Coordinates of C-alpha atoms and ligand atoms in Angstrom, one line a residue:
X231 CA -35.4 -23.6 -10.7
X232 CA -33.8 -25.8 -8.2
X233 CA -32.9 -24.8 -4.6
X234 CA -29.5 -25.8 -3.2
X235 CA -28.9 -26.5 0.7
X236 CA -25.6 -27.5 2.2
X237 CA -25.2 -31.6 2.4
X238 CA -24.2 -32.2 6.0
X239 CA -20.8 -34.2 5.2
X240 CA -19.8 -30.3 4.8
X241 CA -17.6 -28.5 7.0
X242 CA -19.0 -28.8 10.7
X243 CA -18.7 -25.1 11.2
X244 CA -21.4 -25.0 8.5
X245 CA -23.8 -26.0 11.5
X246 CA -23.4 -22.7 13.0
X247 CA -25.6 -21.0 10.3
X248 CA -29.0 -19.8 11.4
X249 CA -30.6 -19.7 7.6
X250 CA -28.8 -23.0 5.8
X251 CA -30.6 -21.4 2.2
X252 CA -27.3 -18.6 2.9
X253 CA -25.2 -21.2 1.9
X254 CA -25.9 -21.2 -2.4
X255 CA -23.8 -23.8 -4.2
X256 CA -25.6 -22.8 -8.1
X257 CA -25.1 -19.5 -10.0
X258 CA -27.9 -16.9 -10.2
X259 CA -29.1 -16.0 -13.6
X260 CA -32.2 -14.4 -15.0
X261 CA -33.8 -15.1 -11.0
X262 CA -33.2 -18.8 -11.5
X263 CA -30.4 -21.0 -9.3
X264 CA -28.7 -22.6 -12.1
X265 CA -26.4 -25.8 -12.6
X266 CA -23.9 -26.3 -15.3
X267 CA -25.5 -28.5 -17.8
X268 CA -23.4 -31.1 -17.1
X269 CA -23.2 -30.8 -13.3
X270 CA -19.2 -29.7 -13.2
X271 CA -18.4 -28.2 -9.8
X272 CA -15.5 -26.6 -8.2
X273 CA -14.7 -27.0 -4.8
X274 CA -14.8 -24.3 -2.3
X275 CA -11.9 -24.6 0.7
X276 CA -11.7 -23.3 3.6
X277 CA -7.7 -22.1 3.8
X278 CA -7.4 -22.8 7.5
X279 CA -7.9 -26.5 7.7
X280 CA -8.0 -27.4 4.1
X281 CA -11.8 -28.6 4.4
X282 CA -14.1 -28.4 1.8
X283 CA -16.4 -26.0 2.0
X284 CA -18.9 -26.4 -1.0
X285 CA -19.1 -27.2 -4.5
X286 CA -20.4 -24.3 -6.5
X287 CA -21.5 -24.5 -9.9
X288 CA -18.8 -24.4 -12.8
X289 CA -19.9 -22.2 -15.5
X290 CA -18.5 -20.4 -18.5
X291 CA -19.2 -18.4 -21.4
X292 CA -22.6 -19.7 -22.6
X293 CA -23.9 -19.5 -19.3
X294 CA -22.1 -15.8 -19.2
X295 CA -24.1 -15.1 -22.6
X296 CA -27.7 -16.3 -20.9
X297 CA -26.6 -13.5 -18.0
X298 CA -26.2 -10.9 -20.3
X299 CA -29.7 -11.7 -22.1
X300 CA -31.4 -11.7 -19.2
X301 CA -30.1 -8.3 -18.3
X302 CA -30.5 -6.4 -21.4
X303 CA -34.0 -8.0 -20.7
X304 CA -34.6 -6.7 -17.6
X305 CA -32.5 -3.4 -18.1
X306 CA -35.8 -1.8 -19.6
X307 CA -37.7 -1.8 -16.9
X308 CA -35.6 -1.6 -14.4
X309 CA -34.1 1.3 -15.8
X310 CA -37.3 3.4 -16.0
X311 CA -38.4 2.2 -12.6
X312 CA -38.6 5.6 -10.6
X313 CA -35.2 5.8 -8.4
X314 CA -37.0 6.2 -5.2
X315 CA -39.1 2.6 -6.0
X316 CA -35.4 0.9 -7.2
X317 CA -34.2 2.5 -4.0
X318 CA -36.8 1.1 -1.9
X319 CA -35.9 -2.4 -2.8
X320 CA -31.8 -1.5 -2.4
X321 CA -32.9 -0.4 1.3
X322 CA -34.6 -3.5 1.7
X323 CA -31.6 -5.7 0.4
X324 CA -29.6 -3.4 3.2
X325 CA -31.6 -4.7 5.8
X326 CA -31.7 -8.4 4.7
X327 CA -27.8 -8.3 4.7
X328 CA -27.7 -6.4 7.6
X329 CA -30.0 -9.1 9.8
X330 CA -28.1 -11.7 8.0
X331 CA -24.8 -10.4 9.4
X332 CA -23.8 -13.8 11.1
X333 CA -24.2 -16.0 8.2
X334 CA -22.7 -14.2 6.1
X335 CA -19.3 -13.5 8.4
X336 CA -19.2 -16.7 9.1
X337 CA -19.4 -17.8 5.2
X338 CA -16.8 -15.3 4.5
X339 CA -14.6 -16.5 7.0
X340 CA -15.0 -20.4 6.0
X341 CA -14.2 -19.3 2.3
X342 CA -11.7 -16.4 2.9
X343 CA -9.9 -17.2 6.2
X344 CA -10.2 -13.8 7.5
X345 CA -10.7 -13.5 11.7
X346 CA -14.5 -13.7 12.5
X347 CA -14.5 -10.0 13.8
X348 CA -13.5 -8.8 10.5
X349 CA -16.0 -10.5 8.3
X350 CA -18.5 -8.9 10.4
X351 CA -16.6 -5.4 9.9
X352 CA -16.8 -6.0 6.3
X353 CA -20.4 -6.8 6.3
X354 CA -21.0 -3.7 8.2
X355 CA -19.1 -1.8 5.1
X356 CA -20.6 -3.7 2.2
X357 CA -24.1 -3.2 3.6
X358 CA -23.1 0.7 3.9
X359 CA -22.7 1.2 0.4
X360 CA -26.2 -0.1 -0.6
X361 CA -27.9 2.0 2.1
X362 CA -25.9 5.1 0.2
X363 CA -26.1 4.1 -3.4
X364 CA -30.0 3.3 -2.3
X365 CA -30.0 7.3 -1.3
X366 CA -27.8 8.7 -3.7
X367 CA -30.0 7.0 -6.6
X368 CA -32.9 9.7 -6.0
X369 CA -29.8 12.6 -6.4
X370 CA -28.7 11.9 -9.8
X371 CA -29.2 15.3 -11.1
X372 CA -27.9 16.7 -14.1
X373 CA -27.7 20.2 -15.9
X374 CA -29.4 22.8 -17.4
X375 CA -27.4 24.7 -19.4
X376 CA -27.1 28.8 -20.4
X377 CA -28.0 28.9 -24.1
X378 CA -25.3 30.2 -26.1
X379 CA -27.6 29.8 -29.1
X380 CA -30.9 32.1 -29.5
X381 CA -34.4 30.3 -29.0
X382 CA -32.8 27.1 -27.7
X383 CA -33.0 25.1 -24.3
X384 CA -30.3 22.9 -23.2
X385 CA -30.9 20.2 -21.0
X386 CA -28.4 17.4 -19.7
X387 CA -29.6 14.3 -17.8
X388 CA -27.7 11.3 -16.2
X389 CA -28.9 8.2 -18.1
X390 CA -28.0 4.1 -16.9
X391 CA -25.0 3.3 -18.8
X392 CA -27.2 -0.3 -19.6
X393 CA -25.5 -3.5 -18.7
X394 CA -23.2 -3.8 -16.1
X395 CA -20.2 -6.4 -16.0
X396 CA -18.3 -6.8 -12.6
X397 CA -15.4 -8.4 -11.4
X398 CA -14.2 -8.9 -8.0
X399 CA -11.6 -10.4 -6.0
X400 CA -11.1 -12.9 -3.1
X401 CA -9.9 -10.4 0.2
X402 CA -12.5 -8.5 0.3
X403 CA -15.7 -10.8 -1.4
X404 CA -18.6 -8.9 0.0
X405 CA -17.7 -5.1 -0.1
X406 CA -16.4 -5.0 -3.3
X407 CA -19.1 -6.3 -4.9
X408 CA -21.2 -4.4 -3.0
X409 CA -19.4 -1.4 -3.7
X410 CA -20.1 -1.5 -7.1
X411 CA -23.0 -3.2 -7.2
X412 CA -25.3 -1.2 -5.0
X413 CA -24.4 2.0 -7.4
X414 CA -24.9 0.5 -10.5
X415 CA -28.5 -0.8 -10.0
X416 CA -29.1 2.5 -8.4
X417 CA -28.3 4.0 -11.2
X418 CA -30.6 1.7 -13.1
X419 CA -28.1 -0.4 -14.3
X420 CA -28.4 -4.4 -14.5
X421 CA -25.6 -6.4 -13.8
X422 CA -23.7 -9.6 -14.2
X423 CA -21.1 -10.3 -11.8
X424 CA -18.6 -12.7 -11.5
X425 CA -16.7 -13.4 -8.4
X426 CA -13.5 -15.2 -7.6
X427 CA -13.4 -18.6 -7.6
X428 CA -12.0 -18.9 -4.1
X429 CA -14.8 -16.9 -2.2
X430 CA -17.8 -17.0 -4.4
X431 CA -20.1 -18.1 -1.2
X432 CA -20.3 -14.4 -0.1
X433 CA -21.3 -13.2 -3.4
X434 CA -24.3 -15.9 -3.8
X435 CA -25.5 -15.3 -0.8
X436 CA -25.7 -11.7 -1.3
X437 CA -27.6 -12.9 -4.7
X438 CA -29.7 -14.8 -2.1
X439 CA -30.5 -12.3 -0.2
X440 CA -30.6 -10.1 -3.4
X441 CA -33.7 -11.9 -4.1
X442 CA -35.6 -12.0 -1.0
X443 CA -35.5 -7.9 -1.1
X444 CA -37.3 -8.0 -4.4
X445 CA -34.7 -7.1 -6.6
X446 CA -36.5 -8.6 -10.1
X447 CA -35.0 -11.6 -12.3
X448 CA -32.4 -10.6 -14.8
X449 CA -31.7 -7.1 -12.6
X450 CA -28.8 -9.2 -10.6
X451 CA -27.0 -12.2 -11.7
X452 CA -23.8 -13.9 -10.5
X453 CA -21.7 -16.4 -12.8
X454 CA -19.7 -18.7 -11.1
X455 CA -16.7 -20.7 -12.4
X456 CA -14.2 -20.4 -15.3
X457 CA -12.8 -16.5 -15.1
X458 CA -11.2 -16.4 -18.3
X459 CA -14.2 -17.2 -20.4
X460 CA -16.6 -15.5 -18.3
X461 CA -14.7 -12.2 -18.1
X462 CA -13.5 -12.8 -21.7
X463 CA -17.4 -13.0 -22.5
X464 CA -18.3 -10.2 -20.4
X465 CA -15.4 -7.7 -22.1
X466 CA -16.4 -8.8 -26.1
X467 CA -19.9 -8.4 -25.7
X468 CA -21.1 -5.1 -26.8
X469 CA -24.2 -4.9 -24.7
X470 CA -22.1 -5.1 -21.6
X471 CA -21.6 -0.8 -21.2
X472 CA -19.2 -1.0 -18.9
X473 CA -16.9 -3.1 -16.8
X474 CA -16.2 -2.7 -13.0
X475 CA -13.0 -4.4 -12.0
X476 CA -11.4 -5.3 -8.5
X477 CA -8.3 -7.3 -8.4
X478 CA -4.6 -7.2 -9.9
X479 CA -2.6 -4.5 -11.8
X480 CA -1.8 -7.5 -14.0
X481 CA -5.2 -8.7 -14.9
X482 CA -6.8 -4.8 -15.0
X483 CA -4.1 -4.7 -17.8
X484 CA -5.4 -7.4 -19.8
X485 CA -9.6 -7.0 -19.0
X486 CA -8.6 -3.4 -20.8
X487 CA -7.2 -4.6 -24.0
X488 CA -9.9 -7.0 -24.1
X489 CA -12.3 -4.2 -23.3
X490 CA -10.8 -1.9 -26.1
X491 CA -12.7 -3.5 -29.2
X492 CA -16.3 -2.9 -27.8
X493 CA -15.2 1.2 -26.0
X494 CA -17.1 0.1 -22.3
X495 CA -16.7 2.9 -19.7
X496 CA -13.7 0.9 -17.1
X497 CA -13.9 1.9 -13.7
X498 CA -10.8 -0.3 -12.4
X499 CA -9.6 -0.8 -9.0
X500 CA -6.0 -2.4 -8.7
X501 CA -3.1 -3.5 -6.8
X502 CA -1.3 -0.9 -4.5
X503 CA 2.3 -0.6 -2.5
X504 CA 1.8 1.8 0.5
X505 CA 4.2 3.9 1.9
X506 CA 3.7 4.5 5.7
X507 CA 6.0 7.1 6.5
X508 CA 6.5 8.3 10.3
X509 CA 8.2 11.4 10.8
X510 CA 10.5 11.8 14.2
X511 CA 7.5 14.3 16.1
X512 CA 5.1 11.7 16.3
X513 CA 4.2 9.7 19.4
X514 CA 5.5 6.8 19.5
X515 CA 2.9 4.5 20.6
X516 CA -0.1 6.0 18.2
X517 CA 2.5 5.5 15.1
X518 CA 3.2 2.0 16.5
X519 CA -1.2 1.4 16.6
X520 CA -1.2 2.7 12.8
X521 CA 1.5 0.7 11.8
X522 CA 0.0 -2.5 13.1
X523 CA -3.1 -1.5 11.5
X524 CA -1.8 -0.5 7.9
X525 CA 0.3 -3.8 8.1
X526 CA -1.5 -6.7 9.6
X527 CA -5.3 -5.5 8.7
X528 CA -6.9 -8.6 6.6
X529 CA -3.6 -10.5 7.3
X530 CA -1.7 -8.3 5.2
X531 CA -4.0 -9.3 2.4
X532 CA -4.8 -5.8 1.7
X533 CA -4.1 -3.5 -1.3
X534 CA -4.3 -0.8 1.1
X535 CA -1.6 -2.7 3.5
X536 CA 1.5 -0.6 4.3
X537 CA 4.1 -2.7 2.3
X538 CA 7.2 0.2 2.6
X539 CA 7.5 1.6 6.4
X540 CA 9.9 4.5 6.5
X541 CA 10.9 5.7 9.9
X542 CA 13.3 9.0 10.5
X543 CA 16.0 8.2 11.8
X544 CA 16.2 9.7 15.5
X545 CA 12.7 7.7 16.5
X546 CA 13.6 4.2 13.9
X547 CA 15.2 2.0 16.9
X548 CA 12.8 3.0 19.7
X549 CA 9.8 2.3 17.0
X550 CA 11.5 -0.8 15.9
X551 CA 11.6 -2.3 19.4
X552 CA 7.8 -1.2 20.1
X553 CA 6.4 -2.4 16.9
X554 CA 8.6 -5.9 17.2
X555 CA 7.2 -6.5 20.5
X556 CA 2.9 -5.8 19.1
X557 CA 3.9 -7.9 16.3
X558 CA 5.0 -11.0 18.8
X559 CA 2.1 -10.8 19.9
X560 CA -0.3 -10.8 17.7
X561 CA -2.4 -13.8 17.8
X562 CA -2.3 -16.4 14.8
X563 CA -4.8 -19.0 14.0
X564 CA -8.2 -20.0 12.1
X565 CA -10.2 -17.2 11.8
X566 CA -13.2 -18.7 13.4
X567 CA -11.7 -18.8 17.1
X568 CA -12.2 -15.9 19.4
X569 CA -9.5 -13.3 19.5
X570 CA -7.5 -14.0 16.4
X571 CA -5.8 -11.6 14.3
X572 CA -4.3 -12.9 11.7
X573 CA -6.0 -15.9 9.5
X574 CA -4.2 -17.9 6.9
X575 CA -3.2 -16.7 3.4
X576 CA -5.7 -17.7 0.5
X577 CA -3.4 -20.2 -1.1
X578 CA 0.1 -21.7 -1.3
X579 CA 1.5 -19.2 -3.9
X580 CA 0.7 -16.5 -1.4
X581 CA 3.2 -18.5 1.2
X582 CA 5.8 -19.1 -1.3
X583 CA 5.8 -15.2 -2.3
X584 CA 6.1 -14.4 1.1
X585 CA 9.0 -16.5 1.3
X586 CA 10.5 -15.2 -1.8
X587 CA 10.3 -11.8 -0.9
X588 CA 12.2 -12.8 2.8
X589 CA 14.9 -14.4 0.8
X590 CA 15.3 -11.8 -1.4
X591 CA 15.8 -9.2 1.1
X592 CA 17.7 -10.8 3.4
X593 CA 20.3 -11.4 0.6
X594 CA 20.0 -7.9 0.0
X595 CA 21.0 -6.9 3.5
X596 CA 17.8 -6.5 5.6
X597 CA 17.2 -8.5 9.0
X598 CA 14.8 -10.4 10.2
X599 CA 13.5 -8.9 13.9
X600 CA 10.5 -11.0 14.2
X601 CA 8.8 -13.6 12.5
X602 CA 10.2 -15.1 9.0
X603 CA 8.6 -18.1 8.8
X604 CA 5.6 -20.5 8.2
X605 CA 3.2 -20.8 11.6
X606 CA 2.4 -23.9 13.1
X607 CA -0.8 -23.7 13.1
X608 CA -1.1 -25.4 9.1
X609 CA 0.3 -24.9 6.1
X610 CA -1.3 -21.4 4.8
X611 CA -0.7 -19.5 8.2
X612 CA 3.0 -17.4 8.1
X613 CA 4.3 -15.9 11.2
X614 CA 3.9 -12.2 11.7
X615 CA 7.1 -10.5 10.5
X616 CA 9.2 -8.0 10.7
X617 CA 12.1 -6.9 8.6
X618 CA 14.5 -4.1 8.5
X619 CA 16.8 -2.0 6.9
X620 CA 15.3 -3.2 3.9
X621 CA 16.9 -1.7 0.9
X622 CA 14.5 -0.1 -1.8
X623 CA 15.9 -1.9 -4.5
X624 CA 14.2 -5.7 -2.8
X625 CA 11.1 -6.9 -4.2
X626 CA 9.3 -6.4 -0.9
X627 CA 9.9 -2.8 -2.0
X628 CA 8.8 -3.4 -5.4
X629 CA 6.0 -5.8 -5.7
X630 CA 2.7 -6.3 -3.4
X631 CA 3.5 -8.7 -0.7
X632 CA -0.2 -9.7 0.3
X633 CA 0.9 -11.1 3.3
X634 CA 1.7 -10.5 7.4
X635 CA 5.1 -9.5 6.4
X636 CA 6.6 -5.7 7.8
X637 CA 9.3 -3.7 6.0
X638 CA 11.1 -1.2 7.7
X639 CA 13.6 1.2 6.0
X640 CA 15.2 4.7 7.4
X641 CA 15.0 8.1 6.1
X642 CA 17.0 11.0 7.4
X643 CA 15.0 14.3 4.7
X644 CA 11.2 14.9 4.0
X645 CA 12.2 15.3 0.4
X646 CA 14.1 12.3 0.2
X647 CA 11.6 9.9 1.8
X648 CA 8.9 11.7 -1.0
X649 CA 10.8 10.7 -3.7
X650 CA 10.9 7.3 -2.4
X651 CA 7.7 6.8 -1.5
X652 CA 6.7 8.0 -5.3
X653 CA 9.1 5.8 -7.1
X654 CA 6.7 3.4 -7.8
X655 CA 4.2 2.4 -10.2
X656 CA 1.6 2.3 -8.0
X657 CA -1.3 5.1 -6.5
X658 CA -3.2 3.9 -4.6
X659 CA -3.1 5.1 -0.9
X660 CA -0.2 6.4 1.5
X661 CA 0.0 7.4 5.2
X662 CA 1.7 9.9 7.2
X663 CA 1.9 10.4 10.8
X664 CA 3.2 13.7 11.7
X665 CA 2.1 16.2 14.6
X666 CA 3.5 18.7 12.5
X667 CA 0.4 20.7 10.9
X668 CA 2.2 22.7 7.7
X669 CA 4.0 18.8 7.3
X670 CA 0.7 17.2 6.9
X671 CA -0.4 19.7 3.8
X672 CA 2.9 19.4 2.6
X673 CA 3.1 15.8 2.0
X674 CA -0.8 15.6 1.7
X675 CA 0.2 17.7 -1.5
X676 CA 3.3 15.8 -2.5
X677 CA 2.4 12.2 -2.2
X678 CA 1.3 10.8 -5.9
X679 CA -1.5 8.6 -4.2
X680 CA -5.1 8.8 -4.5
X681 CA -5.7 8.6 -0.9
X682 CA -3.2 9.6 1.9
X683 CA -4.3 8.9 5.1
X684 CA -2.8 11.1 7.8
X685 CA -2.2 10.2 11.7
X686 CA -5.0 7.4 10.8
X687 CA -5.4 4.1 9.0
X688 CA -9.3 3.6 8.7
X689 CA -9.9 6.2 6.2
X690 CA -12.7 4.6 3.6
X691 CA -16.5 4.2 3.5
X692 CA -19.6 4.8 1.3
X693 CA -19.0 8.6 1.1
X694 CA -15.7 9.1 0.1
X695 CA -14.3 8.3 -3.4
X696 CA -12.3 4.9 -3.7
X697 CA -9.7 5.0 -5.6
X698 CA -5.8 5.0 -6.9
X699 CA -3.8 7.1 -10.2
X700 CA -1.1 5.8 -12.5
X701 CA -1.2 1.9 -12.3
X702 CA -3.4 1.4 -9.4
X703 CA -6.5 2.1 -11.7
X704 CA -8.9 4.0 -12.7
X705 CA -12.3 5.7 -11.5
X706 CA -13.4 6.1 -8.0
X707 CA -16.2 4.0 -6.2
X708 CA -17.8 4.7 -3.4
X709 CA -19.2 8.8 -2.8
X710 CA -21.9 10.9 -5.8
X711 CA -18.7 9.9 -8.1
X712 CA -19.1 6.1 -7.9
X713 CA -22.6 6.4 -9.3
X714 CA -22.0 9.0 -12.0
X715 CA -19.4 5.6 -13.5
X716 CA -22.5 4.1 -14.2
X717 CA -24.0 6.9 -16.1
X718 CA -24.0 8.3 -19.6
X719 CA -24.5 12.3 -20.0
X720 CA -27.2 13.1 -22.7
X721 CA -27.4 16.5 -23.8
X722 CA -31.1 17.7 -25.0
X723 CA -31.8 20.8 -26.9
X724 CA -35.0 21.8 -28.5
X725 CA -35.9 24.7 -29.5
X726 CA -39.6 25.8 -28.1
X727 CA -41.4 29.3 -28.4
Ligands
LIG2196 P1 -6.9 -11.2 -9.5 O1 -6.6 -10.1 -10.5 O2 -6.1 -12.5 -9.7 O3 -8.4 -11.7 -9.7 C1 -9.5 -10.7 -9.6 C2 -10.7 -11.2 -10.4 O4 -10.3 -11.4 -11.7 C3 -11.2 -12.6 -9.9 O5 -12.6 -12.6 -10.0 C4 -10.7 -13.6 -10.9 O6 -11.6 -14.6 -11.1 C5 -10.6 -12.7 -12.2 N1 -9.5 -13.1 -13.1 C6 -8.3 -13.6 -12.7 N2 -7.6 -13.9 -13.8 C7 -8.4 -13.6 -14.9 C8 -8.2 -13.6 -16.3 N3 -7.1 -14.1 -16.8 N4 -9.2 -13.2 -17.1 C9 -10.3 -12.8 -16.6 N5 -10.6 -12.7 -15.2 C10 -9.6 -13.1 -14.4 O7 -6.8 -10.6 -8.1 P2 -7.1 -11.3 -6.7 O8 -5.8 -12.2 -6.4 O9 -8.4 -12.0 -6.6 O10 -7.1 -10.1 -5.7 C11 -6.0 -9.5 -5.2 C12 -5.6 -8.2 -6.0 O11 -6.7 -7.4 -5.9 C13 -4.5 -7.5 -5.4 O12 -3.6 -7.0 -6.4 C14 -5.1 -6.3 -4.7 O13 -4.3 -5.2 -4.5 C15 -6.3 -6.0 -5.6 N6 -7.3 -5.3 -4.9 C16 -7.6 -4.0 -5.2 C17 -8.5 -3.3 -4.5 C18 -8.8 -1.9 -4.8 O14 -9.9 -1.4 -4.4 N7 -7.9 -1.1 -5.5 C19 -9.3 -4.0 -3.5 C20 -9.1 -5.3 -3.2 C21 -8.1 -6.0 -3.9

């Protein structure tokens, strides 16, 4: 076992850390920090001034197969552990990350880019799911059932599924692993996680901290380095029970297929395309607020950003005007200074997208109120943008845009702007702002989303259930049903005089 501190030729901002051990460059398997055998690295950036960051361990399926031996080791014991001991140790963990807030914003923001005061917020989140998951562990109760035979007793219990394989991506590196991995060891699952290769700091310093609770060897590991193989590993071997996934539509698809062959439970969390849709009763200013909220959030990066804003007509020009004039101002830069709001994007494709989908639907007919272009403050930051009249047929319409980019269309009928909002393949979430009561049912009802958020934006937490239909995913986290994922239903029945 080798500990790893940062070398000091790393970023300067490094030097703000209070605890330099946050910083992990090595994987965590089987309780040990571990190396590739070879030494390979991959460099860790920070996407606001192109500095390195780290160099964090380069791994792939052989060290992927060591993972999942050590937790189908450890998954005996762990698993019969009595919840209240596993959740004494979750609580524990909780309180690390929560002490360790600092470090671990400031991590997320070197690796991720996102403003200070978000990392923090997220921190705040992550850490709220493993104070519930530690709770919810103890409340995993199951059935007894009526006989409907004579002489016989029917019990059901919720069992660990057994080894847990989890996936996650780079906006939101800290909650979503937390998300699913706070309910899966409760549960008494193990787990083997794999984070993105552009933020894996926040995940190995939650393994860091992992540790220092008392969570035993084997029970947590994170893999670092080539996706493909260490997913491909994680989905072909049969002792992994199920897979949780964060990330694309398009990849969801493919960790599926590869899924298929050994039947794993898939709990899968993917891409969305929110409509925001602001009827003509609402007040101006509050829709404007939620607007700039469901929008700009994360920089945009955000499968829950607004990516289709439709506005009735009689209020579209006065909300146009109001909502230009918050976005001029919103203040761009590296997420580390004091009073930004929007960070860079994570890489250059990101940019180029956003500049597709400008193109795109300025040929189509929109214009551009605001914004449109890269921001001087380097080469991954984009100016906050608005664009409108944008016809539904553009890409920005069509595709995520993962990005500070605003489009505004009109609608004139309730039904209409449904239909609209439903023509897509997405699920995921959808907001309304209305003042009109019987309206907020209606489209509550109507709007093929998962979530719909109504006269607000922050709508998620630990006790509500995570989640989008058709191809946004499948499962819910988060809430009693984000535990029962990690669970198998065994049905007992014995027959006893
Ligand atoms: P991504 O699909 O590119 O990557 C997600 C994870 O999959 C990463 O860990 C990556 O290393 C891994 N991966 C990538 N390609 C792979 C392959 N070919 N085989 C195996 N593994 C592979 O997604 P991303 O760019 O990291 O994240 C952005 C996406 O995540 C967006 O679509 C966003 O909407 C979605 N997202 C969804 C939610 C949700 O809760 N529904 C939350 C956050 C992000």
């Amino acid at each position: 076992m080798s500990a790893h501190f940062a070398r000091p030729e790393h970023h300067d901002m490094l030097d703000r850390l209070q605890d330099r051990r946050m910083l992990r460059e090595l994987a965590y398997i089987d309780g040990h920090w571990t190396a590739h055998s070879t030494g390979q690295t991959f460099e860790v950036r920070d996407p606001a001034t192109g500095l390195p960051v780290a160099r964090v361990a380069h791994l792939g399926a052989d060290e992927t197969a060591d993972a999942i031996d050590a937790a189908s080791r450890a998954l005996t014991s762990w698993r019969a552990m009595l919840p209240q001991h596993r959740a004494n140790i979750l609580r524990k963990w909780y309180d690390l990350v929560l002490a360790a807030k600092e470090d671990l914003a400031l991590i997320m923001t070197l690796e991720q880019g996102k403003p200070l005061d978000e990392s923090r917020g997220e921190i705040d989140y992550a850490a709220s799911f493993i104070e519930f998951y530690a709770e919810e562990g103890k409340r995993l109760n199951a059935e007894n059932v009526t006989s409907h035979l004579p002489g016989a007793h029917m019990l059901v219990s919720r069992e660990a599924i057994g080894v847990v394989g989890i996936v996650t991506p780079w906006n939101f590196p800290s909650a979503m692993l937390t998300r699913k991995a706070a309910a899966a060891l409760a549960a008494g699952c193990t787990i083997v996680a794999h984070p993105s290769s552009e933020t894996p700091l926040s995940a190995l310093a939650l393994a860091e901290l992992a540790e220092r609770a008392g969570i035993p060897a084997g029970v947590f590991n994170v893999v670092t380095g080539k996706a493909a193989a260490i997913v491909g590993k994680l989905c072909e071997d049969p002792r992994v029970r199920a897979l949780s996934f964060t990330g694309s539509t398009e990849v969801g698809r493919l960790l599926a297929a590869q899924c298929a062959p050994t039947m794993k439970n898939l709990i899968m969390e993917l891409g969305g395309h929110a409509p925001l849709i602001i009827f003509a009763d609402s007040d101006l200013g509050s829709a404007v607020d939620i607007a700039i909220s469901a929008k700009f959030a994360t920089s945009g990066q955000d499968c829950l950003a607004a990516n289709r804003i439709y506005v009735e007509r009689p209020i579209h020009d006065a909300f146009v005007a109001a909502f230009a004039e918050k976005i001029a101002f919103l203040k761009v830069g590296p997420g580390i200074i004091d009073g930004v709001e929007i960070g860079p994007l994570m890489h250059e494709r990101a940019v180029k997208k956003l500049e597709e989908q400008i193109e795109d639907a300025l040929e189509r007919g929109a214009t551009c109120v605001t914004g449109g272009q890269r921001h001087a403050s380097g080469p991954l930051f984009f100016e906050p943008t608005l664009l409108v009249n944008v016809p539904d047929d553009a890409l920005i319409m069509r595709e995520e845009t993962f990005g500070p980019v605003a489009a505004v269309t009109v609608f004139d009928d309730e039904n209409d702007v449904v239909r609209r909002a439903n023509d897509t393949e997405y699920g995921l979430v959808a907001y309304v702002v209305t003042r009109d009561g019987q309206r907020m049912l209606r489209m509550g009802r109507a709007l093929e989303y998962g979530m719909v958020a109504i006269n607000r934006v922050k709508i998620t937490g630990a006790p509500i259930p995570f989640g989008g239909i058709k191809q946004s995913g499948l499962g819910r986290e988060g809430s009693r049903h984000g535990i029962e994922a990690f669970t198998e239903l065994k049905y007992l029945c014995l027959e006893a005089s």
